[in-house]
Amino acid sequence: MKDLIIIIVILGVIFGGTYFQNKYLDKTTEDLVSVINKMEENMSAPREEKEKIVEELLNKWEKYEKPWIALQYHHNINTIEDLLIECYTFYLEGDETHFLLNARIINRNMDDLKNREGISIVNVL
């Protein structure tokens, strides 16, 4: 009976930790994507407004980057960071086509980041 209780506790810790990790990733990725959507809406704004939005994006990224590194592969985080740099550079320069392309790639990578950590048969196998 003790063995069964220990197994249940261990499984509870594993599944509970994964659940809270996924909730955190959902919250933080939605937060970053909301800033990128804000950038898309303000594509024709003056440079000063654009710089404020980019600063907001960078502040959020700095806040989330370190916890993400503990939860994800470092390569995935580097890819998202590179895309964010390209995205806000194109945004500041007014290159809407390349900005939108990078914004879509970031959204896809963020979704993949969340889906990769979910508990499912596909991820277990």
Coordinates of N, CA and C in Angstrom, one line a residue:
M1 N 0.8 -1.2 0.0 CA 0.0 0.0 0.0 C 0.9 1.3 0.0
K2 N 2.0 1.2 0.8 CA 2.9 2.4 0.8 C 3.5 2.7 -0.6
D3 N 3.8 1.6 -1.3 CA 4.3 1.7 -2.6 C 3.3 2.4 -3.6
L4 N 2.1 2.1 -3.5 CA 1.0 2.7 -4.3 C 0.9 4.2 -4.0
I5 N 0.9 4.5 -2.7 CA 0.8 5.9 -2.3 C 2.0 6.7 -2.9
I6 N 3.2 6.1 -2.8 CA 4.4 6.8 -3.3 C 4.3 7.0 -4.8
I7 N 3.9 6.0 -5.5 CA 3.7 6.1 -6.9 C 2.7 7.2 -7.3
I8 N 1.6 7.2 -6.6 CA 0.6 8.2 -6.9 C 1.1 9.6 -6.6
V9 N 1.8 9.8 -5.5 CA 2.4 11.1 -5.2 C 3.4 11.6 -6.2
I10 N 4.2 10.7 -6.7 CA 5.2 11.0 -7.7 C 4.5 11.4 -9.0
L11 N 3.6 10.6 -9.4 CA 2.8 10.9 -10.6 C 2.1 12.2 -10.5
G12 N 1.5 12.5 -9.3 CA 0.8 13.8 -9.1 C 1.8 14.9 -9.2
V13 N 3.0 14.8 -8.7 CA 4.0 15.9 -8.8 C 4.4 16.1 -10.2
I14 N 4.6 15.0 -11.0 CA 5.0 15.1 -12.4 C 3.9 15.8 -13.2
F15 N 2.7 15.3 -13.1 CA 1.6 15.8 -13.9 C 1.2 17.2 -13.4
G16 N 1.2 17.5 -12.1 CA 0.9 18.8 -11.6 C 1.9 19.8 -12.0
G17 N 3.2 19.5 -12.0 CA 4.3 20.4 -12.4 C 4.1 20.7 -13.9
T18 N 3.8 19.7 -14.7 CA 3.6 19.9 -16.1 C 2.4 20.8 -16.4
Y19 N 1.3 20.6 -15.6 CA 0.1 21.4 -15.8 C 0.5 22.9 -15.5
F20 N 1.1 23.1 -14.4 CA 1.5 24.5 -14.1 C 2.5 25.1 -15.0
Q21 N 3.4 24.3 -15.5 CA 4.4 24.8 -16.5 C 3.6 25.2 -17.8
N22 N 2.7 24.4 -18.2 CA 1.9 24.7 -19.4 C 1.1 26.0 -19.3
K23 N 0.5 26.1 -18.1 CA -0.3 27.4 -17.8 C 0.6 28.6 -17.9
Y24 N 1.8 28.5 -17.3 CA 2.8 29.6 -17.3 C 3.2 29.9 -18.8
L25 N 3.5 28.9 -19.6 CA 3.8 29.1 -21.0 C 2.7 29.7 -21.7
D26 N 1.4 29.3 -21.5 CA 0.3 29.9 -22.1 C 0.2 31.3 -21.8
K27 N 0.3 31.7 -20.5 CA 0.1 33.1 -20.1 C 1.2 34.0 -20.7
T28 N 2.5 33.5 -20.7 CA 3.6 34.3 -21.1 C 3.6 34.5 -22.6
T29 N 3.3 33.4 -23.3 CA 3.3 33.5 -24.8 C 2.1 34.4 -25.3
E30 N 1.0 34.3 -24.6 CA -0.1 35.2 -25.0 C 0.3 36.6 -24.7
D31 N 1.0 36.9 -23.6 CA 1.4 38.2 -23.3 C 2.4 38.8 -24.4
L32 N 3.3 38.0 -24.8 CA 4.2 38.4 -25.9 C 3.5 38.6 -27.2
V33 N 2.6 37.7 -27.5 CA 1.9 37.8 -28.8 C 1.0 39.0 -28.8
S34 N 0.4 39.4 -27.7 CA -0.4 40.6 -27.6 C 0.4 41.8 -27.9
V35 N 1.6 41.9 -27.5 CA 2.5 43.0 -27.8 C 2.8 43.0 -29.3
I36 N 3.1 41.8 -29.9 CA 3.3 41.8 -31.3 C 2.1 42.2 -32.1
N37 N 0.9 41.8 -31.7 CA -0.3 42.2 -32.3 C -0.5 43.7 -32.2
K38 N -0.1 44.3 -31.1 CA -0.2 45.7 -30.9 C 0.8 46.4 -31.9
M39 N 1.9 45.8 -32.1 CA 2.9 46.3 -33.1 C 2.2 46.3 -34.5
E40 N 1.6 45.3 -34.8 CA 0.9 45.1 -36.1 C -0.1 46.2 -36.3
E41 N -0.9 46.5 -35.3 CA -1.9 47.5 -35.4 C -1.3 48.9 -35.5
N42 N -0.1 49.1 -35.0 CA 0.5 50.5 -35.0 C 1.6 50.6 -36.0
M43 N 1.5 49.9 -37.1 CA 2.6 49.9 -38.1 C 2.8 51.3 -38.6
S44 N 1.8 52.1 -38.7 CA 2.0 53.4 -39.3 C 2.1 54.5 -38.3
A45 N 2.4 54.1 -37.0 CA 2.5 55.1 -35.9 C 3.9 55.8 -36.1
P46 N 4.0 57.0 -35.4 CA 5.3 57.7 -35.4 C 6.4 56.8 -34.7
R47 N 7.6 57.1 -35.0 CA 8.7 56.3 -34.5 C 8.8 56.3 -33.0
E48 N 8.4 57.4 -32.3 CA 8.5 57.5 -30.9 C 7.5 56.4 -30.3
E49 N 6.3 56.3 -30.8 CA 5.3 55.3 -30.3 C 5.8 53.9 -30.6
K50 N 6.4 53.7 -31.8 CA 7.0 52.4 -32.1 C 8.1 52.0 -31.1
E51 N 8.9 52.9 -30.7 CA 10.0 52.7 -29.8 C 9.5 52.3 -28.4
K52 N 8.4 52.9 -28.0 CA 7.7 52.6 -26.7 C 7.2 51.1 -26.7
I53 N 6.6 50.8 -27.9 CA 6.0 49.4 -28.0 C 7.2 48.4 -28.0
V54 N 8.2 48.7 -28.7 CA 9.4 47.8 -28.8 C 10.0 47.7 -27.4
E55 N 10.1 48.8 -26.6 CA 10.6 48.7 -25.3 C 9.7 47.8 -24.4
E56 N 8.4 47.9 -24.6 CA 7.5 47.0 -23.8 C 7.8 45.6 -24.2
L57 N 8.0 45.3 -25.5 CA 8.3 43.9 -25.9 C 9.6 43.4 -25.3
L58 N 10.6 44.2 -25.3 CA 11.9 43.8 -24.8 C 11.8 43.6 -23.3
N59 N 11.1 44.5 -22.6 CA 11.0 44.3 -21.1 C 10.3 43.0 -20.8
K60 N 9.2 42.7 -21.6 CA 8.5 41.4 -21.3 C 9.4 40.2 -21.7
W61 N 10.1 40.3 -22.8 CA 11.0 39.2 -23.2 C 12.1 39.0 -22.1
E62 N 12.7 40.0 -21.6 CA 13.7 39.9 -20.5 C 13.1 39.2 -19.3
K63 N 11.9 39.6 -19.0 CA 11.2 39.0 -17.8 C 10.9 37.5 -18.0
Y64 N 10.6 37.1 -19.2 CA 10.2 35.7 -19.4 C 11.3 34.8 -19.9
E65 N 12.4 35.4 -20.4 CA 13.4 34.5 -21.0 C 14.1 33.6 -20.0
K66 N 14.5 34.0 -18.9 CA 15.2 33.1 -17.9 C 14.3 32.0 -17.4
P67 N 13.0 32.2 -17.0 CA 12.2 31.1 -16.7 C 12.0 30.1 -17.9
W68 N 11.9 30.6 -19.1 CA 11.7 29.8 -20.2 C 12.9 28.9 -20.4
I69 N 14.1 29.4 -20.2 CA 15.3 28.6 -20.4 C 15.3 27.4 -19.4
A70 N 14.7 27.6 -18.3 CA 14.7 26.5 -17.3 C 13.6 25.4 -17.8
L71 N 12.7 25.9 -18.6 CA 11.6 25.0 -19.0 C 11.7 24.4 -20.4
Q72 N 12.5 25.0 -21.2 CA 12.6 24.6 -22.6 C 14.1 24.4 -23.0
Y73 N 14.2 23.8 -24.2 CA 15.5 23.7 -24.8 C 16.1 25.1 -25.2
H74 N 17.3 25.3 -24.9 CA 17.9 26.6 -25.1 C 17.9 27.0 -26.6
H75 N 17.9 26.0 -27.5 CA 17.9 26.3 -28.9 C 16.5 27.0 -29.3
N76 N 15.5 26.5 -28.8 CA 14.1 27.0 -29.1 C 14.0 28.5 -28.6
I77 N 14.6 28.8 -27.5 CA 14.6 30.1 -26.9 C 15.4 31.0 -27.8
N78 N 16.5 30.6 -28.2 CA 17.4 31.4 -29.1 C 16.7 31.7 -30.4
T79 N 16.0 30.7 -31.0 CA 15.2 30.9 -32.2 C 14.2 32.0 -32.0
I80 N 13.4 31.9 -31.0 CA 12.4 32.9 -30.7 C 13.0 34.3 -30.5
E81 N 14.1 34.4 -29.8 CA 14.8 35.6 -29.5 C 15.3 36.2 -30.9
D82 N 15.9 35.4 -31.7 CA 16.3 35.9 -33.0 C 15.2 36.5 -33.9
L83 N 14.1 35.7 -33.8 CA 12.9 36.2 -34.6 C 12.3 37.5 -34.0
L84 N 12.3 37.6 -32.7 CA 11.9 38.9 -32.1 C 12.8 40.1 -32.5
I85 N 14.1 39.8 -32.5 CA 15.0 40.9 -32.9 C 14.7 41.3 -34.4
E86 N 14.5 40.3 -35.2 CA 14.2 40.7 -36.6 C 12.8 41.4 -36.7
C87 N 11.9 40.9 -36.0 CA 10.5 41.4 -36.0 C 10.5 42.9 -35.6
Y88 N 11.1 43.2 -34.4 CA 11.1 44.6 -34.0 C 12.0 45.5 -34.9
T89 N 13.0 45.0 -35.5 CA 13.8 45.8 -36.4 C 13.0 46.1 -37.6
F90 N 12.4 45.2 -38.2 CA 11.5 45.4 -39.4 C 10.4 46.4 -39.0
Y91 N 9.9 46.3 -37.8 CA 8.8 47.1 -37.3 C 9.3 48.6 -37.3
L92 N 10.4 48.8 -36.7 CA 10.9 50.1 -36.5 C 11.3 50.7 -37.9
E93 N 11.7 49.9 -38.8 CA 12.1 50.4 -40.1 C 10.9 50.6 -41.1
G94 N 9.7 50.1 -40.6 CA 8.5 50.2 -41.4 C 8.4 49.2 -42.5
D95 N 9.2 48.1 -42.5 CA 9.1 47.1 -43.5 C 8.0 46.1 -43.1
E96 N 6.8 46.4 -43.6 CA 5.6 45.7 -43.1 C 5.6 44.2 -43.6
T97 N 6.1 44.0 -44.8 CA 6.0 42.6 -45.3 C 6.9 41.7 -44.5
H98 N 8.1 42.1 -44.2 CA 9.0 41.2 -43.4 C 8.6 41.2 -42.0
F99 N 8.1 42.3 -41.5 CA 7.5 42.3 -40.1 C 6.4 41.2 -39.9
L100 N 5.5 41.3 -40.9 CA 4.3 40.3 -40.8 C 4.8 38.9 -40.9
L101 N 5.8 38.7 -41.8 CA 6.3 37.3 -42.0 C 6.9 36.8 -40.6
N102 N 7.7 37.6 -40.0 CA 8.3 37.3 -38.8 C 7.3 37.1 -37.6
A103 N 6.3 38.0 -37.6 CA 5.3 37.9 -36.6 C 4.5 36.6 -36.7
R104 N 4.2 36.1 -37.9 CA 3.6 34.8 -38.1 C 4.5 33.7 -37.7
I105 N 5.7 33.8 -38.0 CA 6.7 32.7 -37.6 C 6.8 32.6 -36.1
I106 N 6.8 33.8 -35.5 CA 6.9 33.8 -34.0 C 5.6 33.2 -33.4
N107 N 4.5 33.6 -33.9 CA 3.2 33.0 -33.4 C 3.3 31.4 -33.6
R108 N 3.7 31.0 -34.7 CA 3.8 29.5 -34.9 C 4.8 28.9 -33.9
N109 N 5.9 29.5 -33.7 CA 6.9 28.9 -32.8 C 6.4 29.0 -31.3
M110 N 5.7 30.0 -31.0 CA 5.1 30.1 -29.6 C 4.1 29.0 -29.4
D111 N 3.2 28.7 -30.4 CA 2.3 27.6 -30.3 C 3.0 26.3 -30.2
D112 N 4.0 26.1 -31.0 CA 4.8 24.9 -31.0 C 5.4 24.7 -29.6
L113 N 5.9 25.8 -29.1 CA 6.6 25.8 -27.7 C 5.6 25.2 -26.7
K114 N 4.3 25.7 -26.7 CA 3.3 25.3 -25.8 C 2.9 23.8 -26.1
N115 N 2.7 23.5 -27.3 CA 2.2 22.1 -27.7 C 3.3 21.1 -27.4
R116 N 4.5 21.4 -27.5 CA 5.6 20.4 -27.3 C 5.6 19.9 -25.9
E117 N 5.2 20.8 -24.9 CA 5.3 20.4 -23.5 C 4.0 19.8 -23.0
G118 N 2.9 19.8 -23.7 CA 1.7 19.2 -23.2 C 1.8 17.7 -23.1
I119 N 1.0 17.2 -22.1 CA 1.0 15.8 -21.9 C 0.0 15.2 -22.8
S120 N 0.5 14.4 -23.8 CA -0.3 13.7 -24.7 C 0.3 12.4 -25.2
I121 N -0.4 11.6 -25.8 CA 0.2 10.3 -26.3 C 1.3 10.6 -27.2
V122 N 1.1 11.5 -28.1 CA 2.2 11.9 -29.1 C 3.5 12.3 -28.4
N123 N 3.4 13.2 -27.4 CA 4.6 13.7 -26.7 C 5.2 12.6 -25.9
V124 N 4.4 11.7 -25.3 CA 5.0 10.6 -24.5 C 5.8 9.6 -25.3
L125 N 5.2 9.3 -26.5 CA 5.9 8.3 -27.4 C 7.0 9.0 -28.1

